[in-house]
Coordinates of C-alpha atoms in Angstrom, one line a residue:
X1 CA -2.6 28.8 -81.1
X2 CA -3.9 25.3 -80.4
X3 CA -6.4 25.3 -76.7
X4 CA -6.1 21.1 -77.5
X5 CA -3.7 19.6 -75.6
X6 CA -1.7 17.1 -78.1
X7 CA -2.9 13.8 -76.4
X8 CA -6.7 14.4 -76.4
X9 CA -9.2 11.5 -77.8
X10 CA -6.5 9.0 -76.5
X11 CA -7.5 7.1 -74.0
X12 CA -5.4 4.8 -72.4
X13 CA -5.8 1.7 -69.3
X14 CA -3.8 1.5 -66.9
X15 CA -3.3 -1.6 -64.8
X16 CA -0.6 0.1 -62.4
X17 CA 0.0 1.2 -58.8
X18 CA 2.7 2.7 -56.6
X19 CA 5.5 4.7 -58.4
X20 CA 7.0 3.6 -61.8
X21 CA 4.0 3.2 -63.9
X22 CA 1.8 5.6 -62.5
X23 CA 4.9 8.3 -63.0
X24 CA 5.2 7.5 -66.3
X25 CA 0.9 7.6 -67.1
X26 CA 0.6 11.1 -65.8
X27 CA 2.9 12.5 -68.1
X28 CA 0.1 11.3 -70.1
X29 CA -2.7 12.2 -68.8
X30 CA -1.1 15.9 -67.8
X31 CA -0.9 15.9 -72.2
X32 CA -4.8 15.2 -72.4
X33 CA -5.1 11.6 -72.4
X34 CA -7.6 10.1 -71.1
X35 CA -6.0 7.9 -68.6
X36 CA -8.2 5.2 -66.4
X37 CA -6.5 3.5 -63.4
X38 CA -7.4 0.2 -63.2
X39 CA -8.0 -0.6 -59.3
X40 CA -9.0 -3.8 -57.7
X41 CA -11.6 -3.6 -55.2
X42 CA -10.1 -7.0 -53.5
X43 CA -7.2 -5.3 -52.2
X44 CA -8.2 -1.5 -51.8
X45 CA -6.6 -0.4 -55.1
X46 CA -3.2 0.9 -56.0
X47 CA -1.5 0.3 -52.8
X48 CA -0.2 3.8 -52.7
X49 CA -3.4 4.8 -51.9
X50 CA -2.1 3.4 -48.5
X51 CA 1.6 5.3 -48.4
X52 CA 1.8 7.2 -45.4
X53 CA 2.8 9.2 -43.8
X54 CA 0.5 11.8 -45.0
X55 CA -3.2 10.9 -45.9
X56 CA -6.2 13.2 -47.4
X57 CA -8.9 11.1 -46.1
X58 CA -9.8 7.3 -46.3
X59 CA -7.6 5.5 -48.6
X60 CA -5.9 8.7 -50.3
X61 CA -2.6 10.4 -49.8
X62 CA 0.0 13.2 -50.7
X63 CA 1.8 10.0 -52.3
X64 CA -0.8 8.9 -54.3
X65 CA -1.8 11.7 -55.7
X66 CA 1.8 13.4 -56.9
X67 CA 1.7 10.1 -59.4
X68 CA -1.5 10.4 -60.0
X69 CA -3.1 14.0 -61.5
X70 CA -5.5 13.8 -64.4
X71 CA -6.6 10.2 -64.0
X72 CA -9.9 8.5 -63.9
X73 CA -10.3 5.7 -61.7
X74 CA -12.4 2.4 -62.4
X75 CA -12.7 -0.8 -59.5
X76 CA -12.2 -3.7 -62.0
X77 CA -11.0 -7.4 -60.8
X78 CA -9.5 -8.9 -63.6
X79 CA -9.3 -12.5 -62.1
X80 CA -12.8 -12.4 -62.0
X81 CA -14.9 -13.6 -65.3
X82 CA -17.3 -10.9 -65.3
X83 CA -14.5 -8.4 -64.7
X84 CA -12.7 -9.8 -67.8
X85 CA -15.6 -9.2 -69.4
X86 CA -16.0 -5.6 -68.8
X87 CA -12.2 -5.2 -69.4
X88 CA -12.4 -6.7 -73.1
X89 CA -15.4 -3.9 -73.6
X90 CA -13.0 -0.9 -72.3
X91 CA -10.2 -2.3 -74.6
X92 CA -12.8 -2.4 -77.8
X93 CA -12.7 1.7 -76.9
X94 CA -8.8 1.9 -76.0
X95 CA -5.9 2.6 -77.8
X96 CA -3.5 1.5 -75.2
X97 CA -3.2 -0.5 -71.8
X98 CA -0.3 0.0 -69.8
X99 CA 0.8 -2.0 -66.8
X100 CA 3.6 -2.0 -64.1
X101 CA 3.0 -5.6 -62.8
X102 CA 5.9 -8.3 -62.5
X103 CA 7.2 -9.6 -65.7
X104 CA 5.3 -13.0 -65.6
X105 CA 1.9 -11.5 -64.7
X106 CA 0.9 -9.8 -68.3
X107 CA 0.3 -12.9 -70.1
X108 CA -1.0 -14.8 -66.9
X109 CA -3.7 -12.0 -66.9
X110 CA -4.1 -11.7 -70.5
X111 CA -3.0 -8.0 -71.3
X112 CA -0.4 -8.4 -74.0
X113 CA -0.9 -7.8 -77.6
X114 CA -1.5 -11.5 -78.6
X115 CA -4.2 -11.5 -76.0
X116 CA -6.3 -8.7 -77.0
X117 CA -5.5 -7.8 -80.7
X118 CA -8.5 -9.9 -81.5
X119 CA -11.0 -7.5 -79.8
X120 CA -8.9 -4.3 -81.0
X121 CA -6.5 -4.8 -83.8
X122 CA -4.6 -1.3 -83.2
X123 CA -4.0 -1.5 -79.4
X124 CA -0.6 -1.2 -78.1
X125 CA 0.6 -3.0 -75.3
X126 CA 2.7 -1.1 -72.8
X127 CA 4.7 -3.4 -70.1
X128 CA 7.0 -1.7 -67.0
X129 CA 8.3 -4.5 -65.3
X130 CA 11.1 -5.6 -62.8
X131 CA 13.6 -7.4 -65.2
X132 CA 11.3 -7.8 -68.4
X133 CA 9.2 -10.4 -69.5
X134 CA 11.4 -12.6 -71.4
X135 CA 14.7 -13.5 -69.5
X136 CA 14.7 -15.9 -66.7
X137 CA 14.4 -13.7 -63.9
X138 CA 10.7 -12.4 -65.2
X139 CA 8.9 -13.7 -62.1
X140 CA 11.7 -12.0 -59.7
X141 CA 9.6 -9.2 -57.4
X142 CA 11.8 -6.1 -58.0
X143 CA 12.2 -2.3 -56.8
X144 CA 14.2 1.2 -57.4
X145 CA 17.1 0.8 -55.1
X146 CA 17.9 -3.2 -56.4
X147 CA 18.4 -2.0 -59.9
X148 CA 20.8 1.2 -58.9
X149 CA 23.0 -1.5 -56.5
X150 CA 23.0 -4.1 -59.2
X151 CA 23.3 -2.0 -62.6
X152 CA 26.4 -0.5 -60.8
X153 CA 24.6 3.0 -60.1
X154 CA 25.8 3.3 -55.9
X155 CA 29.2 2.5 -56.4
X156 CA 29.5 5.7 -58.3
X157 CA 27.3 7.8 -55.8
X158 CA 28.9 9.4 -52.7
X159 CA 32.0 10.5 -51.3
X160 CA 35.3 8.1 -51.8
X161 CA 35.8 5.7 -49.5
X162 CA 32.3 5.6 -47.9
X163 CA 29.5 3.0 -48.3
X164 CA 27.7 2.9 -51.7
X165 CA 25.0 5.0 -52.0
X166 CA 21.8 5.5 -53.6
X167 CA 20.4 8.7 -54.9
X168 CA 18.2 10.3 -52.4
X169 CA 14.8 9.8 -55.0
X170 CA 13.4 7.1 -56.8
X171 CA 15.2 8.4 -59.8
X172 CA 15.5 4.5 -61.8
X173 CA 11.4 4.8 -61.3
X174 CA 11.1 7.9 -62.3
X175 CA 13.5 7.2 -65.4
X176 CA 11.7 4.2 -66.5
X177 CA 8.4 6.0 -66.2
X178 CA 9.0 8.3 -68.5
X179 CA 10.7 6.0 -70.7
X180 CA 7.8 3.9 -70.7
X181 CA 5.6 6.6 -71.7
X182 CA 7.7 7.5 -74.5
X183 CA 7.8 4.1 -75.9
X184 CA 3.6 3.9 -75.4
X185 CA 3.4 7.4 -77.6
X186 CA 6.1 6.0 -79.9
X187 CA 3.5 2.8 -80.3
X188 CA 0.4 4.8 -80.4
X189 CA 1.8 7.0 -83.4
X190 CA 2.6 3.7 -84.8
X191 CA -0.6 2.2 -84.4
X192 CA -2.3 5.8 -85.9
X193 CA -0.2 5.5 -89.1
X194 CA -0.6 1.1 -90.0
X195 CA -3.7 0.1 -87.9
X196 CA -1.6 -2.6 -86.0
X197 CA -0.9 -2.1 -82.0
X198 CA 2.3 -4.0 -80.4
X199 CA 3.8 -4.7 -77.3
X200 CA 6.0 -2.0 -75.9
X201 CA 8.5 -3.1 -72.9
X202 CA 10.5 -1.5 -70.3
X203 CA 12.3 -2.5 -67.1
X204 CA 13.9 -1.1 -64.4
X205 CA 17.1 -2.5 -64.6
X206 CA 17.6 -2.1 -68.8
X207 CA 16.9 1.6 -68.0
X208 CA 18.7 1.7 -64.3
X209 CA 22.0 -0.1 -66.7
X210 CA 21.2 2.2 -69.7
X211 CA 22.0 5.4 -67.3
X212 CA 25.7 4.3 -66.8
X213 CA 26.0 5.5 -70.0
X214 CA 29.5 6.9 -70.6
X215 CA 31.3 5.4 -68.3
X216 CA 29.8 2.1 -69.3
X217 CA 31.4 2.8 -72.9
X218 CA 34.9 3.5 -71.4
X219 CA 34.7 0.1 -69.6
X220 CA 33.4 -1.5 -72.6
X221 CA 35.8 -0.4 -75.0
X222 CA 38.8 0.5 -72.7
X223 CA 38.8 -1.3 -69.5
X224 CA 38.6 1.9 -67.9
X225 CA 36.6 2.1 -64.3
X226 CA 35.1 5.1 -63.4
X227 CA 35.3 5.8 -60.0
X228 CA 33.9 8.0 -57.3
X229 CA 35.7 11.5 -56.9
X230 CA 35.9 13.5 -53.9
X231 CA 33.6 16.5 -53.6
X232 CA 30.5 14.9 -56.4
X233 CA 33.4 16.3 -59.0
X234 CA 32.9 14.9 -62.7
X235 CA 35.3 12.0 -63.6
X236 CA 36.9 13.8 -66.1
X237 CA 36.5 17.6 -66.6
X238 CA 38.0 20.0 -63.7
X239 CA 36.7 22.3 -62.4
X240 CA 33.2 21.0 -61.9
X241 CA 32.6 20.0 -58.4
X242 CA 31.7 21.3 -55.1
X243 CA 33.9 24.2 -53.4
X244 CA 33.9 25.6 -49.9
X245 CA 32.9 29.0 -49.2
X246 CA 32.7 31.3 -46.5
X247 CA 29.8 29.7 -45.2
X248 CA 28.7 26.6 -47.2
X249 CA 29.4 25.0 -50.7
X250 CA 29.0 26.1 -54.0
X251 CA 29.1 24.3 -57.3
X252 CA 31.3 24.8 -59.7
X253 CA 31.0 23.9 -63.9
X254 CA 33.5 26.0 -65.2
X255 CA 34.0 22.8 -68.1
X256 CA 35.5 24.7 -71.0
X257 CA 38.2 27.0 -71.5
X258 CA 36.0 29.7 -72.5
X259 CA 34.1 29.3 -69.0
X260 CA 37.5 29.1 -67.2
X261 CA 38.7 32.0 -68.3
X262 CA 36.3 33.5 -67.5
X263 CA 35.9 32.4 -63.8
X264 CA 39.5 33.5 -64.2
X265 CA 38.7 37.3 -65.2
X266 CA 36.1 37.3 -62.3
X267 CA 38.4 35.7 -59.5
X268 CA 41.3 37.3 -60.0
X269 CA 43.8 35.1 -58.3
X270 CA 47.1 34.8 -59.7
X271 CA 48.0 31.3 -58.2
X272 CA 45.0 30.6 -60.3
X273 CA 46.3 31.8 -63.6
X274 CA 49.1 29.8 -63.0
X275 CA 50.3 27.8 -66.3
X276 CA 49.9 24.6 -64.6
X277 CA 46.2 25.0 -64.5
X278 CA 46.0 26.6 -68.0
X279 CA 44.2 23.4 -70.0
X280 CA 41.8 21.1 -69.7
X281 CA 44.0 18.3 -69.4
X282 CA 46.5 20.0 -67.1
X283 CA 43.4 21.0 -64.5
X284 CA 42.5 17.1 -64.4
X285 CA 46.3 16.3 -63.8
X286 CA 46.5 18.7 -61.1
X287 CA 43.1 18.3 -59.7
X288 CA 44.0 17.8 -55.9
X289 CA 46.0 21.1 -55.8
X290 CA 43.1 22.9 -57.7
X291 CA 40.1 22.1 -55.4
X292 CA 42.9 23.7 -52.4
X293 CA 43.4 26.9 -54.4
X294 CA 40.0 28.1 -55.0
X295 CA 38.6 26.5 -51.6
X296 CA 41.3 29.3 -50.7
X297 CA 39.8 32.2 -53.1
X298 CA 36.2 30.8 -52.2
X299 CA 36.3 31.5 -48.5
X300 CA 36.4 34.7 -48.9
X301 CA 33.2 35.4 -49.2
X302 CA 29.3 33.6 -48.2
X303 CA 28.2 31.7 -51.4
X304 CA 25.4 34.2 -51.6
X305 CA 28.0 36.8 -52.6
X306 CA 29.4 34.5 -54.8
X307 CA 26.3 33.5 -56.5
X308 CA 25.8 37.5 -57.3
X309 CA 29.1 37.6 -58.7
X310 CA 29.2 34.5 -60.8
X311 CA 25.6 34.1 -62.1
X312 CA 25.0 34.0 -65.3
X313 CA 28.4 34.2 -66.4
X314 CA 29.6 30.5 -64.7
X315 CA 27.6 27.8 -64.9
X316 CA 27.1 27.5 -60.8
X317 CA 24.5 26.6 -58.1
X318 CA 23.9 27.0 -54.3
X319 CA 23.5 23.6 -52.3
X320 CA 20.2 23.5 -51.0
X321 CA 18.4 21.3 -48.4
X322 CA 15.0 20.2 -49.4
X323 CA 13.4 23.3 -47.8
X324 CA 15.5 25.8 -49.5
X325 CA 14.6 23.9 -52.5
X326 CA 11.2 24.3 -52.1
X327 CA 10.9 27.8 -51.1
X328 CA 13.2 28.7 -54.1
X329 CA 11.5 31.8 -55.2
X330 CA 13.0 30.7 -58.8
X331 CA 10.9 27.8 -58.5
X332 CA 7.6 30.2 -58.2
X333 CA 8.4 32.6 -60.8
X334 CA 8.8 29.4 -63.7
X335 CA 5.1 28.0 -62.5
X336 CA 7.0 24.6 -61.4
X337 CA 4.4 24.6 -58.2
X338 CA 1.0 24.0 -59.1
X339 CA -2.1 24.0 -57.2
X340 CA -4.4 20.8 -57.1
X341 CA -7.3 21.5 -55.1
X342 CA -8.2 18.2 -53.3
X343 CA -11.7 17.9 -51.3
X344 CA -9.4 17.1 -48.3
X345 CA -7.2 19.4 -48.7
X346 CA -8.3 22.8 -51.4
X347 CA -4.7 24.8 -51.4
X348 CA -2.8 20.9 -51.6
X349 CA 0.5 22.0 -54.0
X350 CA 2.6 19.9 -56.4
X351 CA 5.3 20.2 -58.4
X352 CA 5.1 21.1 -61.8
X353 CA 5.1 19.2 -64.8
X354 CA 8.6 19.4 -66.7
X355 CA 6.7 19.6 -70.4
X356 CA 5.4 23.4 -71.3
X357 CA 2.8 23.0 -74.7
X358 CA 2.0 25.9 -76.1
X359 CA 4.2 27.9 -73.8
X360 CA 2.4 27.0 -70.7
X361 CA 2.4 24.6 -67.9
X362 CA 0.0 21.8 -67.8
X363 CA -2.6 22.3 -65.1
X364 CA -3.5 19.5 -62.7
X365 CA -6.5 18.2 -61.3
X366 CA -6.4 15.6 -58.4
X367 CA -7.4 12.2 -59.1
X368 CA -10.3 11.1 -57.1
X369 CA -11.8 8.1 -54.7
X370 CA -11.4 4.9 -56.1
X371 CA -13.8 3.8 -58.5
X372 CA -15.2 7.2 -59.0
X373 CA -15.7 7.3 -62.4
X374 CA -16.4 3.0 -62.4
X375 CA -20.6 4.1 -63.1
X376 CA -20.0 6.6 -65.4
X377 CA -17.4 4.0 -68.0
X378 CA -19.8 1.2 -67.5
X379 CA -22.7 3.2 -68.5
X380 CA -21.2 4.7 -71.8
X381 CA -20.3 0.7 -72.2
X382 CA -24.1 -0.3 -72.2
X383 CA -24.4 -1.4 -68.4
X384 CA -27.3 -0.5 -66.9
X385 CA -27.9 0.8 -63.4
X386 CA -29.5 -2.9 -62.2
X387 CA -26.3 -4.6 -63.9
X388 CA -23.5 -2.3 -62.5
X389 CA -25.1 -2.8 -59.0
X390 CA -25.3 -6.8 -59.7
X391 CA -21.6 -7.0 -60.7
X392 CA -20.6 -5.0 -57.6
X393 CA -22.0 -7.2 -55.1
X394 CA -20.3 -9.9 -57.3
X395 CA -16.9 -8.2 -56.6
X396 CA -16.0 -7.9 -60.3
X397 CA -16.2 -4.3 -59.9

């Protein structure tokens, strides 16, 4: 078995801060890529650095680091000519830079494929923007929650007849990070098998409108609008929503036949078993009158009970608040907390990466102070100790 992990030797540049981008890197550099933040001195660095409400010293916190693991960190203004300078030298040893920055800003700073292919032929180009970089709304500032009102996203989240809501996380970020790093491997192996880098492009709202997904084909091709069901229930397929118990909710995906038969061999019920309830189609028709009847079996017992009875066997799950989540001893058992030991903080925990290699999870090492690795990158460029010094009282570093 293989002790590599499968993106080691890669070593990619990220001009990035806050969520999006740097979500979508760490998958990276959790795989063994050599991942090195680009932060500018000028402003303090990636402004999450700065995201309260929990800090681990000067300029760190809890938020910076959960997008951040793995990462090396360089203080590099690339307005500045000497900057530039030493940025052109990384990229002559990169295979890809990756940025989050507004759609407009790529070419204005000179990071896209036609502006560095001279000084390395095979590096690809990642951009995570707003809108993208070639549509009339590339210089529009743009966030998460936008994209799920606009791509139509909160009018399918909540209860009927409420507000629009969004979904309690930054899921459209965290999508269109890990889209983005998809389509940066997708270059790199690309760029491994012809030589030739590219640009690679992502946005928030493609991805945001890309996760209507079926119900966007059924309005496309059959005028039909999906609405918001009562109870988070699926549009189409009953049961499969939340039920009442004794002394909370459970939810129910009993989708097939083979699953409802089940559910109907461990319930019991002879309402239940009714013919009017016997298919697919004739559960959907008689939804309403459904969701009453096993409410009605439900309450009999706590959803703990019910859990017992039904795991396994019916696709179901508890309703947790974020604590229960967390101290899930499920969560334990799978590895999905890790330990990151910080200098501010050595017992600091984070979640798990999703990806196992080899069987195992990927481990996780805290990304330090900004610009702690600046000396070290220059040096293995050629700088020397008088010219790294000389370049940071310049500012360009």
């Amino acid at each position: 078995m293989s002790t590599h992990l499968p993106l080691e030797g890669i070593r990619i540049i990220a001009v990035e801060q806050y969520g999006a981008g740097p979500y979508g890197s760490m998958f990276l550099s959790d795989m063994g890529a050599e991942v090195i933040k680009v932060e500018n001195p000028k402003i303090g660095g990636d402004v999450s650095r700065q995201t309260g409400p929990f800090f681990l010293g000067e300029n760190d916190s809890y938020f910076f680091q959960t997008f951040n693991l793995n990462k090396k960190s360089i203080t590099l203004n690339l307005k500045s000519e000497e900057g530039r300078k030493v940025f052109e030298q990384l990229v002559k040893t990169a295979d890809a830079v990756t940025n989050n920055l507004r759609g407009d800003q790529p070419e204005k700073l000179g990071i896209t494929y036609d502006a560095l292919k001279h000084i390395n032929p095979k590096i690809v180009c990642g951009h995570l923007s707003a809108y993208g970089r070639d549509n009339d709304r590339a210089n529009w500032p743009g966030y998460d929650y936008l994209m799920q009102a606009e791509a139509g996203l909160m009018s399918l989240t909540g209860e009927p007849g409420q507000a629009p809501a969004r979904f309690g996380v930054s899921m459209v970020d965290f999508m269109t990070g890990a889209v983005a790093s998809l389509g940066l491997t997708a270059g790199l192996l690309g760029a491994y098998r012809t030589g030739q880098g590219r640009d690679v492009d992502v946005s928030l709202f493609d991805v945001a409108l890309h996760q209507l997904s079926y119900p966007a084909t059924w309005y496309l091709n059959e005028n039909h609008v999906t609405e918001r069901v009562a109870r988070s229930a699926h549009p189409a397929t009953v049961p499969c929503q939340l039920y009442k118990t004794r002394d909370s909710y459970i939810f129910l995906m009993a989708m097939t036949d083979k699953f409802w038969d089940i559910l109907m061999d461990l319930l019991n019920d002879d309402v239940l078993k009714q013919e009017r309830f016997k298919t697919v189609a004739q559960r959907r028709d008689n939804r309403d009158v459904l969701t009453v009847e096993i409410d009605r079996v439900m309450a009999a017992n706590n959803t703990a009970d019910w859990l017992e009875i039904l795991k396994g066997k019916i696709p179901c799950a508890p309703v947790y608040d974020l604590p229960q989540a967390l101290e899930n001893p499920y969560i334990r058992d799978i590895g999905m907390v890790r330990k990151v030991p910080h200098p501010s903080s050595p017992d600091m925990e984070i979640l798990g990466n999703p990806i196992k290699v080899d069987g195992k999870r990927l481990e996780g090492k805290a990304c330090g102070k900004m610009g702690n690795t600046t000396n070290e990158l220059m040096a293995e460029l050629g700088y020397s100790e008088s010219q790294i010094a000389a370049l940071k009282e310049q500012g360009a570093i």
